[in-house]
Coordinates of C-alpha atoms and ligand atoms in Angstrom, one line a residue:
M1 CA 29.2 -84.3 -59.3
I2 CA 32.4 -86.5 -59.5
A3 CA 32.0 -89.7 -61.4
D4 CA 34.4 -92.4 -62.5
I5 CA 32.6 -95.3 -64.2
D6 CA 34.1 -98.3 -65.9
L7 CA 32.0 -98.8 -69.1
G8 CA 33.9 -102.1 -69.9
H9 CA 36.2 -102.9 -72.9
G10 CA 38.7 -100.2 -71.8
L11 CA 36.1 -97.4 -71.9
R12 CA 35.9 -95.1 -68.8
L13 CA 33.5 -92.3 -68.1
R14 CA 34.8 -89.7 -65.7
T15 CA 34.4 -86.0 -64.7
L16 CA 36.4 -83.6 -66.8
T17 CA 38.3 -80.8 -65.0
T18 CA 40.6 -77.9 -66.1
C19 CA 43.4 -80.4 -66.2
D20 CA 41.8 -81.9 -69.3
V21 CA 42.6 -79.0 -71.7
D22 CA 44.8 -81.0 -74.0
L23 CA 42.2 -83.9 -74.2
V24 CA 39.5 -81.4 -75.4
V25 CA 41.8 -79.7 -77.9
E26 CA 42.8 -83.1 -79.4
A27 CA 39.2 -84.5 -79.4
T28 CA 37.7 -81.5 -81.2
G29 CA 40.5 -81.4 -83.9
T30 CA 38.3 -82.8 -86.6
E31 CA 35.0 -81.2 -85.6
T32 CA 33.3 -78.8 -87.9
S33 CA 30.3 -78.0 -85.8
Q34 CA 29.7 -77.3 -82.2
A35 CA 30.8 -79.8 -79.6
L36 CA 29.5 -80.4 -76.0
W37 CA 30.4 -77.3 -74.0
G38 CA 28.6 -74.6 -75.9
P39 CA 27.7 -73.0 -79.3
R40 CA 31.2 -71.5 -79.6
P41 CA 33.6 -72.4 -80.9
S42 CA 32.0 -74.1 -83.9
G43 CA 34.9 -76.5 -84.8
P44 CA 38.2 -77.3 -83.1
Y45 CA 39.0 -75.7 -79.7
T46 CA 42.2 -73.8 -79.0
P47 CA 43.8 -74.4 -75.6
W48 CA 42.4 -71.2 -74.4
E49 CA 38.8 -72.0 -75.6
A50 CA 39.2 -75.5 -73.9
R51 CA 40.3 -74.0 -70.7
E52 CA 37.4 -71.4 -70.7
A53 CA 34.9 -74.2 -71.5
L54 CA 36.2 -76.5 -68.8
D55 CA 36.1 -73.6 -66.3
A56 CA 32.5 -72.9 -67.1
W57 CA 31.7 -76.6 -66.5
D58 CA 33.7 -76.8 -63.3
P59 CA 32.1 -79.6 -61.2
A60 CA 33.4 -77.9 -58.0
A61 CA 30.7 -75.2 -58.5
G62 CA 28.0 -78.0 -58.2
R63 CA 25.6 -76.9 -60.9
Q64 CA 27.1 -78.4 -64.1
A65 CA 29.8 -80.9 -65.0
S66 CA 31.1 -82.6 -68.2
Y67 CA 32.0 -86.2 -68.3
G68 CA 34.5 -87.6 -70.8
M69 CA 34.4 -91.0 -72.5
L70 CA 38.0 -92.1 -72.6
K71 CA 39.8 -95.0 -74.1
H72 CA 43.6 -95.5 -74.1
G73 CA 43.9 -91.9 -72.8
R74 CA 42.0 -90.3 -75.7
L75 CA 38.7 -88.4 -75.3
L76 CA 36.2 -90.0 -77.6
G77 CA 33.1 -88.1 -76.5
A78 CA 31.6 -86.2 -73.7
L79 CA 28.3 -85.8 -71.9
G80 CA 27.2 -82.8 -69.9
L81 CA 24.9 -82.6 -66.9
M82 CA 23.2 -79.3 -65.9
I83 CA 21.3 -79.3 -62.7
D84 CA 18.3 -77.0 -63.0
G85 CA 16.2 -77.8 -59.9
P86 CA 16.2 -79.9 -56.7
H87 CA 15.0 -83.0 -58.7
S88 CA 16.0 -82.4 -62.3
A89 CA 19.0 -82.0 -64.7
E90 CA 19.5 -81.5 -68.4
L91 CA 21.7 -83.9 -70.3
A92 CA 23.7 -83.2 -73.4
Y93 CA 26.1 -85.3 -75.5
W94 CA 28.7 -85.2 -78.1
V95 CA 30.9 -87.8 -79.8
R96 CA 34.0 -86.9 -81.8
P97 CA 33.2 -87.3 -85.5
E98 CA 35.5 -90.3 -86.4
S99 CA 34.1 -92.3 -83.4
R100 CA 30.4 -92.1 -84.1
R101 CA 28.0 -95.0 -84.9
Q102 CA 30.1 -97.3 -82.5
G103 CA 27.6 -97.3 -79.7
L104 CA 29.6 -94.9 -77.6
A105 CA 26.9 -92.3 -76.9
L106 CA 24.4 -95.0 -76.0
R107 CA 26.7 -96.6 -73.5
G108 CA 27.5 -93.1 -72.0
I109 CA 24.0 -92.0 -71.7
N110 CA 22.8 -95.3 -70.2
A111 CA 25.6 -95.2 -67.6
L112 CA 25.2 -91.4 -66.8
T113 CA 21.4 -91.6 -66.6
R114 CA 21.6 -94.5 -64.1
W115 CA 24.3 -92.8 -62.1
T116 CA 22.4 -89.5 -62.0
H117 CA 19.2 -91.2 -60.7
D118 CA 21.1 -93.3 -58.2
E119 CA 24.0 -91.1 -56.9
L120 CA 22.7 -87.6 -57.3
A121 CA 19.1 -88.7 -56.5
L122 CA 17.6 -86.6 -59.3
D123 CA 14.2 -88.0 -60.4
R124 CA 14.1 -86.3 -63.9
I125 CA 16.7 -86.0 -66.5
W126 CA 15.8 -84.2 -69.8
L127 CA 17.0 -83.6 -73.2
E128 CA 16.6 -80.6 -75.6
I129 CA 16.7 -81.7 -79.2
D130 CA 16.4 -79.9 -82.5
P131 CA 13.7 -81.6 -84.5
A132 CA 16.1 -81.9 -87.5
N133 CA 18.7 -83.8 -85.4
T134 CA 17.7 -87.3 -86.3
P135 CA 20.7 -89.1 -84.8
S136 CA 20.0 -87.4 -81.5
L137 CA 16.2 -88.2 -81.7
R138 CA 16.9 -92.0 -82.4
L139 CA 19.5 -92.1 -79.6
A140 CA 17.1 -90.6 -77.1
D141 CA 14.6 -93.2 -78.0
R142 CA 17.2 -96.0 -77.8
A143 CA 18.3 -94.8 -74.3
G144 CA 14.7 -95.1 -73.1
Y145 CA 13.9 -91.4 -73.0
R146 CA 10.3 -90.5 -73.7
Y147 CA 9.0 -87.5 -75.8
E148 CA 7.3 -84.9 -73.7
Q149 CA 6.6 -81.8 -75.7
R150 CA 7.6 -79.4 -78.5
L151 CA 8.6 -75.8 -77.4
P152 CA 8.1 -73.4 -80.4
H153 CA 11.1 -71.1 -81.2
H154 CA 12.9 -72.0 -78.0
C155 CA 16.4 -72.9 -79.2
R156 CA 18.9 -70.5 -80.7
A157 CA 20.7 -71.3 -83.9
W158 CA 23.7 -69.0 -83.0
T159 CA 24.1 -67.8 -86.6
A160 CA 24.2 -64.2 -85.3
S161 CA 25.9 -62.9 -82.1
D162 CA 22.9 -60.6 -81.3
P163 CA 20.1 -62.8 -80.0
D164 CA 17.5 -60.4 -81.5
H165 CA 19.0 -61.0 -85.0
D166 CA 19.4 -64.8 -84.6
T167 CA 17.2 -67.6 -85.8
W168 CA 15.2 -69.5 -83.2
H169 CA 13.9 -73.0 -83.9
D170 CA 11.5 -75.3 -82.1
C171 CA 13.0 -77.7 -79.5
L172 CA 11.7 -81.2 -78.6
I173 CA 11.9 -82.1 -74.9
W174 CA 12.5 -85.7 -74.0
A175 CA 12.8 -87.0 -70.5
H176 CA 13.9 -90.0 -68.3
T177 CA 12.5 -90.4 -64.8
S178 CA 13.6 -92.7 -62.1
L179 CA 10.3 -94.6 -62.8
T180 CA 10.9 -95.0 -66.5
T181 CA 11.6 -98.7 -67.4
S182 CA 14.2 -98.5 -70.1
P183 CA 17.5 -99.9 -71.3
A184 CA 19.2 -97.4 -68.8
T185 CA 19.1 -100.0 -66.1
Ligands
COA1 C1 24.1 -87.7 -81.6 C2 25.5 -88.4 -81.3 C3 25.9 -88.1 -79.9 C4 25.3 -89.9 -81.5 O1 26.6 -90.6 -81.0 P1 27.1 -91.9 -81.5 O2 28.0 -92.4 -80.6 O3 27.3 -92.0 -83.0 O4 25.7 -92.8 -81.2 P2 25.6 -94.4 -81.0 O5 26.6 -95.0 -81.9 O6 25.6 -94.7 -79.6 O7 24.1 -94.7 -81.6 C5 23.1 -95.3 -80.8 C6 21.8 -95.2 -81.6 O8 21.5 -93.8 -82.0 C7 20.9 -93.7 -83.2 N1 21.9 -93.0 -84.2 C8 23.1 -92.5 -83.8 N2 23.6 -91.9 -84.9 C9 22.7 -91.9 -85.9 C10 22.7 -91.4 -87.2 N3 23.7 -90.8 -87.8 N4 21.6 -91.7 -87.9 C11 20.5 -92.3 -87.5 N5 20.5 -92.8 -86.2 C12 21.6 -92.6 -85.4 C13 20.8 -95.2 -83.7 O9 19.5 -95.6 -83.3 C14 22.0 -95.8 -83.0 O10 21.7 -97.2 -82.7 P3 22.2 -98.2 -84.0 O11 23.6 -97.9 -84.3 O12 22.0 -99.5 -83.3 O13 21.2 -98.0 -85.1 C15 26.6 -87.9 -82.4 O14 26.1 -88.0 -83.7 C16 27.0 -86.5 -82.1 O15 28.0 -86.2 -81.4 N6 26.4 -85.5 -83.0 C17 26.8 -84.1 -82.8 C18 26.4 -83.5 -81.5 C19 24.8 -83.6 -81.2 O16 24.1 -83.5 -82.2 N7 24.5 -83.8 -79.9 C20 23.1 -83.8 -79.5 C21 22.5 -82.5 -79.3 S1 20.8 -82.6 -78.8

């Protein structure tokens, strides 16, 4: 799951490891909500939280990895790939607040989608999106993903620590297959 892709104009997409704690702490410094690696923390990461997150996404374990978009040594955003079957992986994405609306996520998704089909030989890459997340829905469409289905009460809001007392909202599933003709070429 090790990737190192030149996205042009000084932008690089590469696998993040536990050596990247400082990058995650700096990149999440202005975040007020959840970033890529999980629902907690909501907001900036401490060094301890960054290390724990990167440990959980250790590419050496072979099931999930996170990929940083880096420019001039700064982490501008990250994508996550979670393998959930012999032919399939879930993709997630996040861009630091001050770097949004500059086309970064689109470039990252296009590159990682193509790399996952080609290098990992996975046919299906899928997204799980909150119906209220308009930026993510538009991005999915721009990246050539196709709407598949709505799963009722599937996604947790993480407003309570106990899952039985939390709110669960619908999720929209979008997917990209190796046969999809899309901008991700
Ligand atoms: C969703 C997110 C990753 C988009 O990142 P980004 O780098 O700003 O996206 P891009 O600049 O590449 O935008 C590409 C396209 O996505 C759509 N888009 C992105 N942000 C949008 C917004 N705020 N409103 C409407 N459309 C938006 C547009 O179609 C845009 O193309 P355009 O700029 O030519 O109109 C970013 O807003 C983010 O990190 N949000 C918080 C985390 C999150 O919600 N992740 C997804 C969980 S499913």
